[in-house]
Tab-separated table of C-alpha atoms in Angstrom:
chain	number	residue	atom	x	y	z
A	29	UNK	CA	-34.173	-41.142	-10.545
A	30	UNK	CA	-31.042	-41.267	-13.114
A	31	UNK	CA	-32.046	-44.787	-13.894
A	32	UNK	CA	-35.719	-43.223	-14.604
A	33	UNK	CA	-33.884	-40.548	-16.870
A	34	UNK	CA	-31.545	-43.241	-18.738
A	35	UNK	CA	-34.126	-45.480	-19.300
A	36	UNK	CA	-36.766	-42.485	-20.857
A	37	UNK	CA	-33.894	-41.568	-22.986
A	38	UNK	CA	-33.225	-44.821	-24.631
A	39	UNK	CA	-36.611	-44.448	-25.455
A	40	UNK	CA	-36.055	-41.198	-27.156
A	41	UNK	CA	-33.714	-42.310	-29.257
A	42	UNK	CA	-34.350	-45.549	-30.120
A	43	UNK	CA	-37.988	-44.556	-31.345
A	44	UNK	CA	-37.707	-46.434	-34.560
A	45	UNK	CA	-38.936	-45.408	-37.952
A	46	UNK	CA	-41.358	-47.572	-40.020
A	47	UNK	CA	-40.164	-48.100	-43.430
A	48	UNK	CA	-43.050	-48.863	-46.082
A	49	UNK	CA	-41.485	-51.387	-47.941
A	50	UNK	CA	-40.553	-53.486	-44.597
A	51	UNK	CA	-43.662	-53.373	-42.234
A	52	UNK	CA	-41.411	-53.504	-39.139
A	53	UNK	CA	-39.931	-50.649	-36.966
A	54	UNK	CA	-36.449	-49.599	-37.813
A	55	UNK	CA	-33.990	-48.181	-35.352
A	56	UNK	CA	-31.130	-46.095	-37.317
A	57	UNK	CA	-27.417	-45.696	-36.930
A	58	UNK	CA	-27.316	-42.313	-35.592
A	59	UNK	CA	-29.933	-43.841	-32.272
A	60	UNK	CA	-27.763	-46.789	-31.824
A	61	UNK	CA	-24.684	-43.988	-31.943
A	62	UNK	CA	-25.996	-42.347	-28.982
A	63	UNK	CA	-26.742	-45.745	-26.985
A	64	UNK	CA	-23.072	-46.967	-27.544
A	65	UNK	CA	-22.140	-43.320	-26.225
A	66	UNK	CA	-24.168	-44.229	-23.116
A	67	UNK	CA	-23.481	-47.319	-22.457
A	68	UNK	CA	-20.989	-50.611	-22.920
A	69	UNK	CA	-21.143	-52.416	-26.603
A	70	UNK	CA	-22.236	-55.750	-25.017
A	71	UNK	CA	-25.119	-53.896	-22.558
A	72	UNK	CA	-26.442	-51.938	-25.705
A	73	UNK	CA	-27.229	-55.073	-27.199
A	74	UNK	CA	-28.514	-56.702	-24.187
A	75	UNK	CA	-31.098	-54.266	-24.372
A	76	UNK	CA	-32.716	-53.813	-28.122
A	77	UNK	CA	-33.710	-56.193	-30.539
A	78	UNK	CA	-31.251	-56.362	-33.689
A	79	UNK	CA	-34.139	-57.439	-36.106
A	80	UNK	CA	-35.362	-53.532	-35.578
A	81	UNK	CA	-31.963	-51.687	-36.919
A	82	UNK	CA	-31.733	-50.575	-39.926
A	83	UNK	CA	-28.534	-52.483	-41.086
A	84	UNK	CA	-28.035	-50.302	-44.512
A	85	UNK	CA	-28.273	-47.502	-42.714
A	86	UNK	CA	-25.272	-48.669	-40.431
A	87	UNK	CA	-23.474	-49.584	-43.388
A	88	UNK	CA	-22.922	-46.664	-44.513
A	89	UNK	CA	-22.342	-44.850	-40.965
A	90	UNK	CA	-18.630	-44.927	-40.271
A	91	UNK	CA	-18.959	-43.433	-37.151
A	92	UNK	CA	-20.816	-46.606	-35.785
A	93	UNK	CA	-19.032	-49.453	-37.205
A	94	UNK	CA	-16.426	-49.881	-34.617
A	95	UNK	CA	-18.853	-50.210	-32.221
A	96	UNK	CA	-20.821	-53.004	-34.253
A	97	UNK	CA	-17.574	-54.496	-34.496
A	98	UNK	CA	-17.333	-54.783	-30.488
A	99	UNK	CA	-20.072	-57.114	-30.850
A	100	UNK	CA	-17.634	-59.768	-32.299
A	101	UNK	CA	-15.282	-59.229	-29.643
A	102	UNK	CA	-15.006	-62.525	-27.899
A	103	UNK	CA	-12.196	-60.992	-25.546
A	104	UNK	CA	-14.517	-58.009	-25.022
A	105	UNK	CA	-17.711	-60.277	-24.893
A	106	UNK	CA	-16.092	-62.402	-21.900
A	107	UNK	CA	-14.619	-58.988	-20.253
A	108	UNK	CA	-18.374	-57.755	-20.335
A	109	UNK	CA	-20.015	-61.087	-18.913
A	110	UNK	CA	-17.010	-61.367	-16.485
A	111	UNK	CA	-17.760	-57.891	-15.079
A	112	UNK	CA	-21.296	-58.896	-14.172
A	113	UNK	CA	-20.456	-62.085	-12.954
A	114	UNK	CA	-18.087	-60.487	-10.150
A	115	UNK	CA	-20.065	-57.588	-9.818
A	116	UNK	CA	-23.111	-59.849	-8.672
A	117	UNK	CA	-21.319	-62.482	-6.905
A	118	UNK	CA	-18.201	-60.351	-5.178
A	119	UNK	CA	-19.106	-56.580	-5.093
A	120	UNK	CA	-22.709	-56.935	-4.229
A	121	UNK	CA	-22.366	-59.995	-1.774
A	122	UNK	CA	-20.048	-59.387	1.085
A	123	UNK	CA	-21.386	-62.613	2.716
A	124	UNK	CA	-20.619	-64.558	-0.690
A	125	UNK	CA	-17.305	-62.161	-0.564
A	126	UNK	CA	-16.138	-63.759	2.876
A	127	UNK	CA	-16.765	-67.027	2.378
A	128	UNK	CA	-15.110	-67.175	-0.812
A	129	UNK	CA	-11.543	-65.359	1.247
A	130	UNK	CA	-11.996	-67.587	3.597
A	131	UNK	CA	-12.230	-70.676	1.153
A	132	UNK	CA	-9.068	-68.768	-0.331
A	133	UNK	CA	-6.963	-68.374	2.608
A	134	UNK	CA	-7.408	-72.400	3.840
A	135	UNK	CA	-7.298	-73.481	-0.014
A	136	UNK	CA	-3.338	-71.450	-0.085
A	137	UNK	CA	-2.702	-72.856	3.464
A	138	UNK	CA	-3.051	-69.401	5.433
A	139	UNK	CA	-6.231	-70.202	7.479
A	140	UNK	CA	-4.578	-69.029	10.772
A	141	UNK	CA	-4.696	-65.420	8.899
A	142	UNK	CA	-8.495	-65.484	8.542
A	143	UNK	CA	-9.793	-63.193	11.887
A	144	UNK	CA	-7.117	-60.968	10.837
A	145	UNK	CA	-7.881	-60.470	7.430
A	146	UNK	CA	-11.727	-60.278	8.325
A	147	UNK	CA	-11.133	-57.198	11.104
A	148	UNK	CA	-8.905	-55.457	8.660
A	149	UNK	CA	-10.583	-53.540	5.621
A	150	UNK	CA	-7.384	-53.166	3.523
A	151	UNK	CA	-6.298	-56.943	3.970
A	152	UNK	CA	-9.681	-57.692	2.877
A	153	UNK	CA	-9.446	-55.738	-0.603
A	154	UNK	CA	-5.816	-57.049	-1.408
A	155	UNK	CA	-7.438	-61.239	-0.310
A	156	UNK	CA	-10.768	-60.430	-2.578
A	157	UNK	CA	-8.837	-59.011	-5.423
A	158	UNK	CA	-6.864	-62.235	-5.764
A	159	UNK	CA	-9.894	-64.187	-5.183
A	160	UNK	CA	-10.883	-62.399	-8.382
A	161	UNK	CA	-7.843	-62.776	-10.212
A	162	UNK	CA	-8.384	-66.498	-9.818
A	163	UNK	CA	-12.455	-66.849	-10.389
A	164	UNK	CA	-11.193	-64.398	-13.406
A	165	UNK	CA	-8.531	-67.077	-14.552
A	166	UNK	CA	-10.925	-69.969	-14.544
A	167	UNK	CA	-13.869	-68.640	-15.836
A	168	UNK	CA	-11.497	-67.108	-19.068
A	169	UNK	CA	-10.169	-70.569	-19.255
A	170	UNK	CA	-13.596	-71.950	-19.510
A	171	UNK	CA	-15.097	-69.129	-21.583
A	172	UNK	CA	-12.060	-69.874	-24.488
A	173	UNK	CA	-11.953	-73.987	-24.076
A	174	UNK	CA	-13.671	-74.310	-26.809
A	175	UNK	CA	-12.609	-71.070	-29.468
A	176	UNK	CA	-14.743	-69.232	-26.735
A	177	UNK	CA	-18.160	-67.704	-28.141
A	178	UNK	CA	-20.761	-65.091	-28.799
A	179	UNK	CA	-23.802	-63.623	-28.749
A	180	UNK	CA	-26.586	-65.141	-31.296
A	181	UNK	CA	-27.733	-61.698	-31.395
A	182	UNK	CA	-24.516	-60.621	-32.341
A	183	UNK	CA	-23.690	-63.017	-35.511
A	184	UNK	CA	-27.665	-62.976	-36.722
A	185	UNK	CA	-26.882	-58.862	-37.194
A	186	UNK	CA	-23.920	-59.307	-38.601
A	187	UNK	CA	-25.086	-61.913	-41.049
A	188	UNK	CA	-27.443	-59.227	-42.076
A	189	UNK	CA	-25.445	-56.061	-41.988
A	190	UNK	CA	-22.543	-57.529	-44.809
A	191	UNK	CA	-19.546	-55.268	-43.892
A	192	UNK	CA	-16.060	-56.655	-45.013
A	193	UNK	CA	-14.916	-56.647	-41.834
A	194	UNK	CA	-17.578	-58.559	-40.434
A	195	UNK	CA	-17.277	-61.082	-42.730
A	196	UNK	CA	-13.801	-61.277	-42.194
A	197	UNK	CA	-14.259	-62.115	-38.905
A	198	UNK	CA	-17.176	-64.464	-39.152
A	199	UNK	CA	-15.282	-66.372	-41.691
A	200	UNK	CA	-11.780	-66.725	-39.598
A	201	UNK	CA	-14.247	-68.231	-36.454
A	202	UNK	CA	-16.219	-70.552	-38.405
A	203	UNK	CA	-12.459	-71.984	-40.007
A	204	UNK	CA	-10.917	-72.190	-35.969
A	205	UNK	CA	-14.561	-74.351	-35.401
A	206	UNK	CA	-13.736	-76.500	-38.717
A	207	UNK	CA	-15.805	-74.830	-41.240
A	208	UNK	CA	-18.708	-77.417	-40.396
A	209	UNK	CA	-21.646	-76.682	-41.649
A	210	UNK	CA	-22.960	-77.306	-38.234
A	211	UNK	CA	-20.978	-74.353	-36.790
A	212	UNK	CA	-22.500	-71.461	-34.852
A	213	UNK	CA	-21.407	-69.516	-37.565
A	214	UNK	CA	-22.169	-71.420	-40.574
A	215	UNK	CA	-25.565	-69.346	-41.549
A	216	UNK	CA	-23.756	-66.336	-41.519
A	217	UNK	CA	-21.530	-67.593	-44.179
A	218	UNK	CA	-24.745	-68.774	-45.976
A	219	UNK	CA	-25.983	-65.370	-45.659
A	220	UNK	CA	-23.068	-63.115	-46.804
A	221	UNK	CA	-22.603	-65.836	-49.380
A	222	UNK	CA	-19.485	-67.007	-48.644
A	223	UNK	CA	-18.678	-69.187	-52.133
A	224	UNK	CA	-16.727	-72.131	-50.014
A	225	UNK	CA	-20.187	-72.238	-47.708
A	226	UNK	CA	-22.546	-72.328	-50.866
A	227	UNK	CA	-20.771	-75.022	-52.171
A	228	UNK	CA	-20.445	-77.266	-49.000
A	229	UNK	CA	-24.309	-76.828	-48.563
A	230	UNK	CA	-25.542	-77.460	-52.043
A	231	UNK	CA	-23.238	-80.866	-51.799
A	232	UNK	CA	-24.802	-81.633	-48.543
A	233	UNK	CA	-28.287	-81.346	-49.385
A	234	UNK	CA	-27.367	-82.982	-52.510
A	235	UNK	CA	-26.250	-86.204	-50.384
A	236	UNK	CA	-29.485	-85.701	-48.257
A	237	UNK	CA	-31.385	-85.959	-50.976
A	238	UNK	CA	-30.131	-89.026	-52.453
A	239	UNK	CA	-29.824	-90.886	-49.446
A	240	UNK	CA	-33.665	-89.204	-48.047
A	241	UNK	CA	-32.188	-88.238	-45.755
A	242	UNK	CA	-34.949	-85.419	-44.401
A	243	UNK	CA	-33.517	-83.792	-41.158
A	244	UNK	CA	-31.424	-81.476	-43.252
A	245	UNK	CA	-34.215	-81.145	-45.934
A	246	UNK	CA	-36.160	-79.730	-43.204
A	247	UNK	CA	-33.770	-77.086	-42.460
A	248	UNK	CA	-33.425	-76.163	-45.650
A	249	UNK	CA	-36.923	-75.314	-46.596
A	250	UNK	CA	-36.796	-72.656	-44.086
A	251	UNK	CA	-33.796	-71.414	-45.008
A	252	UNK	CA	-35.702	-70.952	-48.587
A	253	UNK	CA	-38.293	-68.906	-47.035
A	254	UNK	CA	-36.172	-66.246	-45.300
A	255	UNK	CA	-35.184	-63.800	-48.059
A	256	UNK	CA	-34.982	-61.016	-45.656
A	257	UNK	CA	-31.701	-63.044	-44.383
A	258	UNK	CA	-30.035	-65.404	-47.230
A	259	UNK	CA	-31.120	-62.605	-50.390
A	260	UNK	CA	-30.752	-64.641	-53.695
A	261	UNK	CA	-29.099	-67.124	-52.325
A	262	UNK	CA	-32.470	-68.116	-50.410
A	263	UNK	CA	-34.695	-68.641	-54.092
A	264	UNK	CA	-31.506	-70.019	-55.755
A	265	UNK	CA	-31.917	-73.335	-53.275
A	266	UNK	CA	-35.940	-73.228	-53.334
A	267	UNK	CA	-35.408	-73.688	-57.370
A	268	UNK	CA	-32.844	-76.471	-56.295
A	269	UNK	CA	-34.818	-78.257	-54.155
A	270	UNK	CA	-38.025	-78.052	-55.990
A	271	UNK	CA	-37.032	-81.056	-57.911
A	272	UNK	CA	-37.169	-83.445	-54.430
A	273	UNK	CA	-40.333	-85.504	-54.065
A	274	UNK	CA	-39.540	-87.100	-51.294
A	275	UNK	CA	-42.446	-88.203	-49.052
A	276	UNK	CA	-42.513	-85.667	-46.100
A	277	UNK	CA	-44.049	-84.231	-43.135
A	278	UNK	CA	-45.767	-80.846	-43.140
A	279	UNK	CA	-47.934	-78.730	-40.685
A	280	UNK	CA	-50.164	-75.742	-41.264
A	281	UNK	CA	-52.422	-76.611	-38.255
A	282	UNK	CA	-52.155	-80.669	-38.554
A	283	UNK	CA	-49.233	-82.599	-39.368
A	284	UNK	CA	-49.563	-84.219	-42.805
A	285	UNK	CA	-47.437	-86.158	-46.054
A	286	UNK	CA	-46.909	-83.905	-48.281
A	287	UNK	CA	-43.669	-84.499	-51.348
A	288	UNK	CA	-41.244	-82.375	-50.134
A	289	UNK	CA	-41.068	-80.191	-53.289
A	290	UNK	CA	-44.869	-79.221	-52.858
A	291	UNK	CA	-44.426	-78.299	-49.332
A	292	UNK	CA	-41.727	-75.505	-50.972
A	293	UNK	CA	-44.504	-74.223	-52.425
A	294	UNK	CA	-47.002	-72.857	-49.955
A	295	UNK	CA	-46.505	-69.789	-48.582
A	296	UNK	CA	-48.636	-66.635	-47.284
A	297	UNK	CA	-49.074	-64.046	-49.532
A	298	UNK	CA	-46.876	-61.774	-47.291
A	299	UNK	CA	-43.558	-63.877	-47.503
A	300	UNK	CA	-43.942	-65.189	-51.266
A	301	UNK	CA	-41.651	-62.955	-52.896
A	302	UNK	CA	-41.638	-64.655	-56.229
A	303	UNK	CA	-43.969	-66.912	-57.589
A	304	UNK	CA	-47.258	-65.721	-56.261
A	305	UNK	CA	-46.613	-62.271	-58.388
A	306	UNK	CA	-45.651	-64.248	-61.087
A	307	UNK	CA	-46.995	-64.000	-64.871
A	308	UNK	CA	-47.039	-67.786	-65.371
A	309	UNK	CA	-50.369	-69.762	-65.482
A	310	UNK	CA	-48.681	-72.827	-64.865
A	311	UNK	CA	-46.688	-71.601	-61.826
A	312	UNK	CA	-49.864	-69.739	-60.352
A	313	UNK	CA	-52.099	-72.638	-61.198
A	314	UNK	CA	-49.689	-75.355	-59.086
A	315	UNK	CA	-49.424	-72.214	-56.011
A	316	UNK	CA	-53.192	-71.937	-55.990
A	317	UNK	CA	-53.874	-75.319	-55.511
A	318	UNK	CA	-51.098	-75.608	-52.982
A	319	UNK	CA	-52.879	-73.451	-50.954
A	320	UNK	CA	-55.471	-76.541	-50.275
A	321	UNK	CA	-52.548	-79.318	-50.273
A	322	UNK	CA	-53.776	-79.965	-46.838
A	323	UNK	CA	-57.324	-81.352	-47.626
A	324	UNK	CA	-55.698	-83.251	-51.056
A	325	UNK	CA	-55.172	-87.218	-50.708
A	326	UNK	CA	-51.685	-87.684	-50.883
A	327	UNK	CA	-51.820	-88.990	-54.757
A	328	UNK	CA	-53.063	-86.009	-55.687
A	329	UNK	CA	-50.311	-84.227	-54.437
A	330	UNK	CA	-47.650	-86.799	-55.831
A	331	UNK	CA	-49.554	-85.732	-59.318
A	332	UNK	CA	-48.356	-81.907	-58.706
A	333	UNK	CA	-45.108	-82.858	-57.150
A	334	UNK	CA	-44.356	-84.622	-60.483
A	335	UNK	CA	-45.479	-81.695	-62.556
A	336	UNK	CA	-43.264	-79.477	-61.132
A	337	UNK	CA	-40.524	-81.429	-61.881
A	338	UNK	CA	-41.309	-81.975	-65.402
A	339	UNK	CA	-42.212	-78.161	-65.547
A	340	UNK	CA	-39.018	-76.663	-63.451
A	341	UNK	CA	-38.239	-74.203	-66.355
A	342	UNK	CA	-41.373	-72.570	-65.674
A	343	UNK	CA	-40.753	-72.042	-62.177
A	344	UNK	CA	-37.042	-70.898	-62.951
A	345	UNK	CA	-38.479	-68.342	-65.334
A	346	UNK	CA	-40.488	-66.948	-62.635
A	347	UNK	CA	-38.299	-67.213	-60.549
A	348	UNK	CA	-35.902	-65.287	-62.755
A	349	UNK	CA	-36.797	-61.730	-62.190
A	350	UNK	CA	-37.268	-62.179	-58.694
A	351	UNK	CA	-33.215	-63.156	-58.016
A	352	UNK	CA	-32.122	-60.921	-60.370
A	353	UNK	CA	-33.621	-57.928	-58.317
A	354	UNK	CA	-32.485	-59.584	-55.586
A	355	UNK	CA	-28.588	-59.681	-56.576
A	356	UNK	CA	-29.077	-55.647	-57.618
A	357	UNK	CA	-29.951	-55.273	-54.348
A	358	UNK	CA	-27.276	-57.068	-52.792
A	359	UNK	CA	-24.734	-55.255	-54.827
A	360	UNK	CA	-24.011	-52.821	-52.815
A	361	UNK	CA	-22.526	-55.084	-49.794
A	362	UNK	CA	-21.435	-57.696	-52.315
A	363	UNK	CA	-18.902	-55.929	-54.420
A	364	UNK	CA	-16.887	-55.394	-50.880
A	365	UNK	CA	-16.695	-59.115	-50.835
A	366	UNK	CA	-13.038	-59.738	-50.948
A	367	UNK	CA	-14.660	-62.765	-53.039
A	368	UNK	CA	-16.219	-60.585	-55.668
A	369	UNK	CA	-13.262	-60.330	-57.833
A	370	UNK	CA	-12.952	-63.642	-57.848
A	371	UNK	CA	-16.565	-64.147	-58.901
A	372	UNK	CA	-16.363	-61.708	-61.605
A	373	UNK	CA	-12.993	-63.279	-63.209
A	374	UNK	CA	-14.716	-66.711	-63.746
């Protein structure tokens, strides 16, 4: 029955709001408040979706933030997984519980101790709390081999939600893993705009390019579609990229060549958020017949791909009003940065 009551609850409060401008539910700061006051940081997370919160709205919420912060807890992340590991295997097994003392006692040379420790209750709890301590002591071992880890979850919220702090964080793990651009928590640097991250990826790509190279390429491109994640930064690399011609592969609903620069260019009307609403003929004549690249022999498109090169002012100018919204609307995370005053000094 309480589960019945906790679970109705959750519902309660985590009925999300639908904001106009973003045609997805959004579950505020104050309903996440009461979850963390209900339940563990780690098990609050196991059960919501973090694409639904309304991250501005916890940026401003002090009250929430340390609990957000939990969520880059490795020490609290293994703690939590720990906990349900033993609770699972030890606690709700006393078959699995027995066998394990048992392995214990011959394992530490006291086998000839085992039909006492079974028949007495209180021997029992002091042998399977230092089986514990030692399935504890390996698994932490394990957990932190390698710099430990953490929910994807976790670091794709706080790649969105910007605070200092996070960042901070975020930015001293992805330096223990090598600051690789193929670390974990490499895209949250892209996405809080870490300058040292923009730089490494704009040289990388840059290498891609001239050795066509296309794996990373490939990544990119959707990187230049997600706005709601990378801000400015996102358009900033579709302008950079838009001068790669590259022969490449494409799908809509069959896989197809397509230069590479073209393929940057077709999007639903939905998740354009810059050239489609653009002024420009010459930008809105190349998107409209992007929208049929599919059906075009492959010389056609190389025609296109071409202008656009020879035309990238025109797609910077529309482009133009598009990041500079953008960066107004970052603004209010940014300036926290402890980058920014770098930034604004050069």
């Amino acid at each position: 029955m309480r589960k019945i009551i906790v679970i109705c609850f959750m519902w309660l409060v985590v009925q999300p709001t639908y904001s106009i401008a973003n045609e997805w539910p959004k579950i505020k700061s104050d309903s996440l408040l009461k979850l963390f006051k209900m339940m563990e940081p780690f098990e609050v997370l196991d059960k919501i979706y973090v694409g639904y919160i309304d991250v501005k709205d916890c940026y401003y919420n002090e009250e929430v933030k340390p609990y957000l912060l939990k969520w880059l807890d490795k020490e609290a992340y293994f703690e939590y997984l720990n906990k349900d590991y033993i609770k699972l295997a030890f606690i709700n097994d006393r078959e699995c519980s027995i066998s394990k003392i048992k392995g214990w006692l011959n394992q530490h040379n006291q086998g000839h101790l085992i039909d006492t420790v079974m028949k007495t209750p209180e021997l029992f709890k002091v042998y399977l709390d230092s089986v514990i301590d030692d399935v504890t002591k390996y698994k932490r071992k394990s957990f932190f081999q390698n710099g430990g880890r953490l929910p994807g979850q976790a670091i794709y919220f706080h790649a969105l939600l910007k605070l200092p702090e996070s960042y901070e964080i975020l930015r001293r793990y992805w330096k223990e893993d090598g600051g690789k651009i193929n670390s974990k928590y490499f895209d949250a640097m892209l996405a809080m705009h870490d300058p040292e991250a923009i730089s490494k990826y704009n040289s990388y790509l840059d290498s891609a390019i001239k050795n066509v190279d296309l794996s990373p390429l490939y990544d990119a491109r959707k990187k230049t579609y997600n706005v709601y994640v990378y801000g400015s930064y996102a358009l900033e690399l579709r302008l950079k990229l838009l001068r790669v011609t590259h022969k490449s592969w494409y799908s809509l609903v069959n896989y197809f060549y397509c230069p590479y620069n073209i393929s940057l260019l077709y999007l639903p009307v939905y998740e354009d958020t810059c050239f489609r609403f653009s002024n420009n003929d010459f930008v809105l004549r190349i998107i409209d017949s992007a929208e049929n690249m599919e059906y075009e022999p492959y010389e056609e498109l190389e025609k296109w791909s071409m202008e656009v090169v020879e035309n990238i002012k025109e797609f910077e100018k529309a482009a133009e009003p598009c990041i500079k919204q953008l960066m107004e609307e970052e603004l209010y995370w940014k300036k926290n940065m402890p980058y920014y005053k770098n930034e604004e000094n050069q």
